[in-house]
CSV table of N, CA, C and O in Angstrom, one decimal:
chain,number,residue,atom,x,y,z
A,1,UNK,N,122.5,133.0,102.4
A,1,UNK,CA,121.2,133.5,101.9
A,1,UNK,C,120.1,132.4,102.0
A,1,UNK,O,120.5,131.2,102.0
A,2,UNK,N,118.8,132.7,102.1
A,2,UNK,CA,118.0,131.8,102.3
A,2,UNK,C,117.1,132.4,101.4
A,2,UNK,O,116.7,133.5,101.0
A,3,UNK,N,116.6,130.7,100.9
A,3,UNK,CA,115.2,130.8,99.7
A,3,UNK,C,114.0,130.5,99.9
A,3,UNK,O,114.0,129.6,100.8
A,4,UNK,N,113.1,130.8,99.6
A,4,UNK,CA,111.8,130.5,100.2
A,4,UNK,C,111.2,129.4,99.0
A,4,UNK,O,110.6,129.9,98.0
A,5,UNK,N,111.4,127.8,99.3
A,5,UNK,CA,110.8,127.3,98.4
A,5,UNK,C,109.7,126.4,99.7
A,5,UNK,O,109.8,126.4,100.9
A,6,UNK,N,108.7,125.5,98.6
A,6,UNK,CA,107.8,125.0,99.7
A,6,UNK,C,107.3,125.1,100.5
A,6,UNK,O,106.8,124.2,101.2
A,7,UNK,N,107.2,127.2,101.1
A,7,UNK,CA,106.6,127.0,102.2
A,7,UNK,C,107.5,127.5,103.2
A,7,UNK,O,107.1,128.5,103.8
A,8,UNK,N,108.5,127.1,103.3
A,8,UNK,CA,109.6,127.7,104.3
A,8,UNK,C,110.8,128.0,103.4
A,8,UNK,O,111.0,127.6,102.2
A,9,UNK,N,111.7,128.8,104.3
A,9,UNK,CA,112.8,129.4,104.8
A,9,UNK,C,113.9,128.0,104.8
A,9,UNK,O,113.8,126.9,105.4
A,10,UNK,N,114.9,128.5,103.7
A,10,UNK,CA,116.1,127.6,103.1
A,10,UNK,C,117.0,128.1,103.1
A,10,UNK,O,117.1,129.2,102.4
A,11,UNK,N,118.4,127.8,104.0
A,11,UNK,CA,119.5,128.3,104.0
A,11,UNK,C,120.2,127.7,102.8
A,11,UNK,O,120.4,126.5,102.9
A,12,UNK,N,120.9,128.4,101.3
A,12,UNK,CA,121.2,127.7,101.1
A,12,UNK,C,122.9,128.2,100.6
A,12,UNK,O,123.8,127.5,99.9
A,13,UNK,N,123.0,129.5,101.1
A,13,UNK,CA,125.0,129.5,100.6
A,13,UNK,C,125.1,131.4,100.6
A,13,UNK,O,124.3,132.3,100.5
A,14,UNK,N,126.2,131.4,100.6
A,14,UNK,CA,126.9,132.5,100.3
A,14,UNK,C,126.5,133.5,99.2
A,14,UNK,O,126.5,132.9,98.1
A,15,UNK,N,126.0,134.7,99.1
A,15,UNK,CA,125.7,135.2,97.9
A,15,UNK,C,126.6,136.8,97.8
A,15,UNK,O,127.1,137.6,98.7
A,16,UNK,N,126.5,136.7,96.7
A,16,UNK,CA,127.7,138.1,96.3
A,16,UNK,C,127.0,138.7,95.2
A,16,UNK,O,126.1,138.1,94.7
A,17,UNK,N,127.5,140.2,94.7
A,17,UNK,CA,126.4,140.6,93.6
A,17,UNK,C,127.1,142.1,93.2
A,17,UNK,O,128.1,142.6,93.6
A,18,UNK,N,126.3,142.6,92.6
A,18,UNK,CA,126.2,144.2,91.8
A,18,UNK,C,125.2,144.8,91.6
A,18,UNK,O,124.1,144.2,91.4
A,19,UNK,N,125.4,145.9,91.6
A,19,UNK,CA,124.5,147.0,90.9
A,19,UNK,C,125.0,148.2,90.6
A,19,UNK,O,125.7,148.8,91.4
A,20,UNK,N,124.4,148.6,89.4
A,20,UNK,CA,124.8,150.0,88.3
A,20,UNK,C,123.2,150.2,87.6
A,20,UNK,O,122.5,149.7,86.8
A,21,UNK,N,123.2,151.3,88.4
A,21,UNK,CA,122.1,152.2,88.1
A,21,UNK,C,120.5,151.2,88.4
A,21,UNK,O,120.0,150.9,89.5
A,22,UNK,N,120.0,151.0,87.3
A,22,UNK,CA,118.7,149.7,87.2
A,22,UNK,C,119.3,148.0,87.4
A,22,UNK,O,118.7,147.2,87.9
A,23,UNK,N,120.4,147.8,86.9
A,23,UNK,CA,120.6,146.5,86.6
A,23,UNK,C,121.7,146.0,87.5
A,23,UNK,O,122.8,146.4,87.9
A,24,UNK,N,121.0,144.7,87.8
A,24,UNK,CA,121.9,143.8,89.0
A,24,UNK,C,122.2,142.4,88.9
A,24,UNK,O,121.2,141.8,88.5
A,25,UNK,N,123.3,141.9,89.2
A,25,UNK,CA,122.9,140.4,89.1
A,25,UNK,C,123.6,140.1,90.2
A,25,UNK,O,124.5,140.8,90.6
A,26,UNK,N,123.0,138.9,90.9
A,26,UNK,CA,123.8,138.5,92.7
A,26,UNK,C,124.2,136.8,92.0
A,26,UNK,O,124.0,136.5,90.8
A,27,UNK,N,124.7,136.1,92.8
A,27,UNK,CA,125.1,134.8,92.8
A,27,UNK,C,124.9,134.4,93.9
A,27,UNK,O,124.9,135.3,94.7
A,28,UNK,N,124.5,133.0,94.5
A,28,UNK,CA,124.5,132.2,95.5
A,28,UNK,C,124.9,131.3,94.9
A,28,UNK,O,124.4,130.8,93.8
A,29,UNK,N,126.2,130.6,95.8
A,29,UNK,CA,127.0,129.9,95.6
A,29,UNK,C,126.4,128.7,97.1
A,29,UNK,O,126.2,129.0,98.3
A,30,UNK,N,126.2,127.4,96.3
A,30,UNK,CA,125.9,126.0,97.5
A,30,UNK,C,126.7,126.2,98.2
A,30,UNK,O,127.9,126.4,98.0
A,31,UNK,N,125.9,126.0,99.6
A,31,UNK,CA,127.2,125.9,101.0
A,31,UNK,C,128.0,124.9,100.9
A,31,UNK,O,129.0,124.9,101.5
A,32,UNK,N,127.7,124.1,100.2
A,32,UNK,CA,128.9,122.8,99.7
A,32,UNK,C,129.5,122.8,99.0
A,32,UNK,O,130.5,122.0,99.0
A,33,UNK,N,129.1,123.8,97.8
A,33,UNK,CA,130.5,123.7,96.8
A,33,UNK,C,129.8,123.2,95.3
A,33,UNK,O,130.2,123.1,94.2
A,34,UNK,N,128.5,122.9,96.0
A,34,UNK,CA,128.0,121.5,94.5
A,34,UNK,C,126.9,122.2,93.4
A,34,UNK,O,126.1,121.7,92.7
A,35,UNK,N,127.3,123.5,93.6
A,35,UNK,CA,126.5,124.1,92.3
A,35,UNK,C,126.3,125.7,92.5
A,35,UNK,O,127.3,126.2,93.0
A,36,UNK,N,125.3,126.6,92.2
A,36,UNK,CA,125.2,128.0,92.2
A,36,UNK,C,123.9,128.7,91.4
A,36,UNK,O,123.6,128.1,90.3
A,37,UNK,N,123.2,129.5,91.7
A,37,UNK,CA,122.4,130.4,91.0
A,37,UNK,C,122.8,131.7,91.2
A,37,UNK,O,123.0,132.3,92.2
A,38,UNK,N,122.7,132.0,89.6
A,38,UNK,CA,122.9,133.3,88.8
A,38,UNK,C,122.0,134.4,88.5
A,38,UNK,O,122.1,134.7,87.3
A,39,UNK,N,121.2,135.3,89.1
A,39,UNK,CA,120.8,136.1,89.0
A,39,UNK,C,121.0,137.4,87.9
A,39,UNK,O,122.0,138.1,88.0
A,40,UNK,N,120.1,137.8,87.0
A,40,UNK,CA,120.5,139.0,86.2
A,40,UNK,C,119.1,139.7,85.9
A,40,UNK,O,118.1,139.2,85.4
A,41,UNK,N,119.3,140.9,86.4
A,41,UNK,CA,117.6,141.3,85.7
A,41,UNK,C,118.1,143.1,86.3
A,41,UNK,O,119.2,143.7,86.5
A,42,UNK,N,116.7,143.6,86.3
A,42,UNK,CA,116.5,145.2,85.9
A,42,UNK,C,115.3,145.2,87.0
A,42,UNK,O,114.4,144.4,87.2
A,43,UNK,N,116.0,146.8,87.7
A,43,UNK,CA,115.0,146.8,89.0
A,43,UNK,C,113.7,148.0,87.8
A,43,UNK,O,114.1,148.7,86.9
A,44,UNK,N,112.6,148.0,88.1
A,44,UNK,CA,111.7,148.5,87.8
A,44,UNK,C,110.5,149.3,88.8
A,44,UNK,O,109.3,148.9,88.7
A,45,UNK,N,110.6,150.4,89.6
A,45,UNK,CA,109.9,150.7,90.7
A,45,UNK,C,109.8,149.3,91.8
A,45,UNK,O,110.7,148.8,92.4
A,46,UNK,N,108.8,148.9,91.8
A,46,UNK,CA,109.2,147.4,93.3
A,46,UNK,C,109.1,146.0,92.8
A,46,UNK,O,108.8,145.0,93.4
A,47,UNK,N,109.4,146.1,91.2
A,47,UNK,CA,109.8,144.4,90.8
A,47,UNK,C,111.1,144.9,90.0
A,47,UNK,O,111.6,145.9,89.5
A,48,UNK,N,111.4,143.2,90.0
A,48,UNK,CA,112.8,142.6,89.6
A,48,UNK,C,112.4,141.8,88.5
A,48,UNK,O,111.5,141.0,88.4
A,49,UNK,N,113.7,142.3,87.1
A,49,UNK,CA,112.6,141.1,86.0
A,49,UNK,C,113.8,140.9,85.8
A,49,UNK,O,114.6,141.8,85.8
A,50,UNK,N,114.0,139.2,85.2
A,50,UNK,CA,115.1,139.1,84.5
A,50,UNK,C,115.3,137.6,84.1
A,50,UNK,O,114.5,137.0,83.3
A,51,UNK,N,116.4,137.0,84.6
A,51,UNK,CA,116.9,135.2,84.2
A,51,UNK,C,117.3,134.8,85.6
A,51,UNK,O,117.9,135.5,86.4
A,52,UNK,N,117.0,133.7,85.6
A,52,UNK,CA,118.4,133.2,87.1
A,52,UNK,C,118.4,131.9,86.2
A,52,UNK,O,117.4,131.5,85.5
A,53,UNK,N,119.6,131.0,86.1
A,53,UNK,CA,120.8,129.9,86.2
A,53,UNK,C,120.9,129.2,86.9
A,53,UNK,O,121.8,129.4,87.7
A,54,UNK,N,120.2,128.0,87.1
A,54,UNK,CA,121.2,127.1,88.1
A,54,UNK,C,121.4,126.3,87.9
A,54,UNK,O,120.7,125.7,87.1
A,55,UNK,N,122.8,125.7,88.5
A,55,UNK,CA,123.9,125.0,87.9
A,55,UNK,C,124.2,123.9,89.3
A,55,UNK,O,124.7,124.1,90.4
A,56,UNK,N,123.7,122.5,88.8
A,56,UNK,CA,123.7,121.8,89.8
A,56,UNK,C,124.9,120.5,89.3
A,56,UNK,O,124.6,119.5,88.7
A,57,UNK,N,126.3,121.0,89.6
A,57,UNK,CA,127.6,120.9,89.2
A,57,UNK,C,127.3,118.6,88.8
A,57,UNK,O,126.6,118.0,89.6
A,58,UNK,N,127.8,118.2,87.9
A,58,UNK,CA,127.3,116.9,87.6
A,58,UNK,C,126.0,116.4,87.6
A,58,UNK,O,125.8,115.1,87.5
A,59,UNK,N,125.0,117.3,87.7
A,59,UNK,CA,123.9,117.2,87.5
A,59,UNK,C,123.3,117.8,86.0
A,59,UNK,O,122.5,117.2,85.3
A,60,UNK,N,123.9,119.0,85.8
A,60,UNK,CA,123.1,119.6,84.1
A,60,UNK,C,123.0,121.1,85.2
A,60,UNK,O,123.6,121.3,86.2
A,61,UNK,N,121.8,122.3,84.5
A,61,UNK,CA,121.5,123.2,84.6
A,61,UNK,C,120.4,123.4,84.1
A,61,UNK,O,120.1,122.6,83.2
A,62,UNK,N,119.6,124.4,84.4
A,62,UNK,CA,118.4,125.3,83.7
A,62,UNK,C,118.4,126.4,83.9
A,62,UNK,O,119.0,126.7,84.9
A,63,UNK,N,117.7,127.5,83.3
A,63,UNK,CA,117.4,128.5,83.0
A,63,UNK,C,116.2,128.8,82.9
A,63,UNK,O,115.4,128.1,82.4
A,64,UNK,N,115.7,130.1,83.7
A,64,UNK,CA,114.3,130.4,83.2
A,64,UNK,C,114.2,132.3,83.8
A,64,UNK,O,115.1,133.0,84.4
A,65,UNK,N,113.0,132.4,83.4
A,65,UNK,CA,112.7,133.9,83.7
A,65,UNK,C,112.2,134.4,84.7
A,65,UNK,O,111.2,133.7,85.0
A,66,UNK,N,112.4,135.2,85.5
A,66,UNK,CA,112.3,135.8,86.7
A,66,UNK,C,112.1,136.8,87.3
A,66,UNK,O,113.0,137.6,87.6
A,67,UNK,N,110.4,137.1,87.7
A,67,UNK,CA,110.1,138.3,87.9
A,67,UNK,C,109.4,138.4,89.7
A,67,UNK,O,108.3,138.0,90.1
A,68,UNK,N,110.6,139.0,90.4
A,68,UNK,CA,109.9,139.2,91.9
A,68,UNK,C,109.1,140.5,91.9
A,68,UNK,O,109.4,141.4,91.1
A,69,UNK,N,108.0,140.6,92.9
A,69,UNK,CA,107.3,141.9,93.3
A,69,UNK,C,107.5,142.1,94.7
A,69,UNK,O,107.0,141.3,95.6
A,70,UNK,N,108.3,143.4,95.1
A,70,UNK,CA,108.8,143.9,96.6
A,70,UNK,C,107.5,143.3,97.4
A,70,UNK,O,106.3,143.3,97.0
A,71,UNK,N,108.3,142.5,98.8
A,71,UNK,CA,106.8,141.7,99.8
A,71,UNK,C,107.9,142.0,100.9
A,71,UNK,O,109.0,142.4,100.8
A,72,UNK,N,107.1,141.8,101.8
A,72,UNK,CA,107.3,141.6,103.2
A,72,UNK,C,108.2,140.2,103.2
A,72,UNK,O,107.7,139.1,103.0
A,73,UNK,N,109.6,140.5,103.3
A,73,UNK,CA,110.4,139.7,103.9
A,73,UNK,C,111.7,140.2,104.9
A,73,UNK,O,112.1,141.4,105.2
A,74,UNK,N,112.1,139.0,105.2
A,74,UNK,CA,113.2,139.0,106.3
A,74,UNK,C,114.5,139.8,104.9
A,74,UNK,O,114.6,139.6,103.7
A,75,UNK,N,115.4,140.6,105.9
A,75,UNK,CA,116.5,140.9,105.4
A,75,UNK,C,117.6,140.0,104.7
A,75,UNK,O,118.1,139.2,105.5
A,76,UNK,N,118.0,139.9,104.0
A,76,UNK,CA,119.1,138.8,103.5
A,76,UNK,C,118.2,137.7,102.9
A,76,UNK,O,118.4,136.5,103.2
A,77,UNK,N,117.4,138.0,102.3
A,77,UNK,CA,116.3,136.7,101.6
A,77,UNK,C,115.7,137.1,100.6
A,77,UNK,O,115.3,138.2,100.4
A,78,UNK,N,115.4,135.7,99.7
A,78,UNK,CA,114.9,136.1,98.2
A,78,UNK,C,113.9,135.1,98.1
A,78,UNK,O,113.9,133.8,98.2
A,79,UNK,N,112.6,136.4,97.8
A,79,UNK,CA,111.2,135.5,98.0
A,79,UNK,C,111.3,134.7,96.2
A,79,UNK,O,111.8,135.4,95.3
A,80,UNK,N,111.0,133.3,95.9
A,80,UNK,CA,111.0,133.2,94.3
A,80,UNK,C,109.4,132.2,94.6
A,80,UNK,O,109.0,131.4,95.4
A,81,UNK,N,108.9,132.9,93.5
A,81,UNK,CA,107.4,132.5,92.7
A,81,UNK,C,107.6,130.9,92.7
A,81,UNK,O,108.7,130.3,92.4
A,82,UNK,N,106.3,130.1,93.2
A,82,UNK,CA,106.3,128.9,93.3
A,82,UNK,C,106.8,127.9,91.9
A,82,UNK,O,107.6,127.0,92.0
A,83,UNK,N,106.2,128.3,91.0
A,83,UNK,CA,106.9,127.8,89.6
A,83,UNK,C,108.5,127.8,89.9
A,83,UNK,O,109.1,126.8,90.0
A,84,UNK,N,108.9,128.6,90.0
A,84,UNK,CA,110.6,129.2,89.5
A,84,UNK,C,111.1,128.1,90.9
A,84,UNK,O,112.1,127.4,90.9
A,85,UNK,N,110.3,128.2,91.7
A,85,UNK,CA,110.7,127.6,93.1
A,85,UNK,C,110.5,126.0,93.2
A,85,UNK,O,111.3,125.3,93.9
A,86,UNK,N,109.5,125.6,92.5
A,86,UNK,CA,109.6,124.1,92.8
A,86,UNK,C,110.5,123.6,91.7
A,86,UNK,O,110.5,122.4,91.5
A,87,UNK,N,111.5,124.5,90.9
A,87,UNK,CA,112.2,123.9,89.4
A,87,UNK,C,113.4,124.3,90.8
A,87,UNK,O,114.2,123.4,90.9
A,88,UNK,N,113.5,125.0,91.5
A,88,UNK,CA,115.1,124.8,92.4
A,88,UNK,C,115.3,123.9,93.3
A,88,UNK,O,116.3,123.3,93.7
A,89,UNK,N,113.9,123.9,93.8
A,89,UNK,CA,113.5,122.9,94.9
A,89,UNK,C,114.6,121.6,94.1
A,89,UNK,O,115.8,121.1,94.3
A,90,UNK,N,113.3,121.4,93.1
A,90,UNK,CA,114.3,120.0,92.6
A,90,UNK,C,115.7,119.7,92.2
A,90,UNK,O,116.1,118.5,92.3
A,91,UNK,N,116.3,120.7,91.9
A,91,UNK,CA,117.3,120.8,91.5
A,91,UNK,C,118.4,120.7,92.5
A,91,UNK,O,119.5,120.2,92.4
A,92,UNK,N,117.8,121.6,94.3
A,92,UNK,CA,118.8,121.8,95.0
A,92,UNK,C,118.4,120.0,95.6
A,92,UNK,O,119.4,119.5,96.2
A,93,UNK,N,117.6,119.5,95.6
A,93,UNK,CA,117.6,117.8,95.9
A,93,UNK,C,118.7,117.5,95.2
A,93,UNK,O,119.8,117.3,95.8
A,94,UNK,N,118.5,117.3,94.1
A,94,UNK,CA,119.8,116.9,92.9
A,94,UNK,C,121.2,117.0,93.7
A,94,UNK,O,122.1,116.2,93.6
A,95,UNK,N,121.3,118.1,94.4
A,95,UNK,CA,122.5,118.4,94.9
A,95,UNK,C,123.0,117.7,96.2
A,95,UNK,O,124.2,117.5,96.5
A,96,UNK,N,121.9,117.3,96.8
A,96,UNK,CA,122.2,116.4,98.3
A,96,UNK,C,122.6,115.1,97.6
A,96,UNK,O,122.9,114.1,98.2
């Protein structure tokens, strides 16, 4: 899966997930092993509201709230709001 922080297109791992009825949560797991974000929220006509998790393994974690609005993207990709984005940005550094 790839994230859009900074401006570009970030490969950053494997993602797996669900859905029942309105409510979904996916995971993307680090291509390396060294951490993961947790997705959980409720589809609502073309936004997504909810929490994502990330967990940057010997590093700590945070939490915060998370609301996408359907955009023009590539297939297999999750646009995230510059705020929510420059808190993973940092985080997925943490992990190099």
């Amino acid at each position: 899966m790839s994230v859009y922080l900074y401006g570009a297109w970030q490969y950053v791992g494997s993602v797996r997930g669900s859905r029942s009825g309105q409510e979904a949560s996916l995971r993307v797991d680090a291509y390396d092993g060294s951490g993961y974000i947790q997705v959980n929220g409720r589809f609502e006509g073309d936004r997504f509201s909810g929490t994502y998790l990330v967990v940057a393994y010997g590093s700590g974690s945070t939490t915060a709230n998370l609301s996408l609005r359907r955009g023009q993207t590539s297939p297999g990709t999750l646009a995230i709001p510059s705020e929510p984005g420059q808190v993973l940005q940092k985080l997925w550094e943490s992990l190099k």
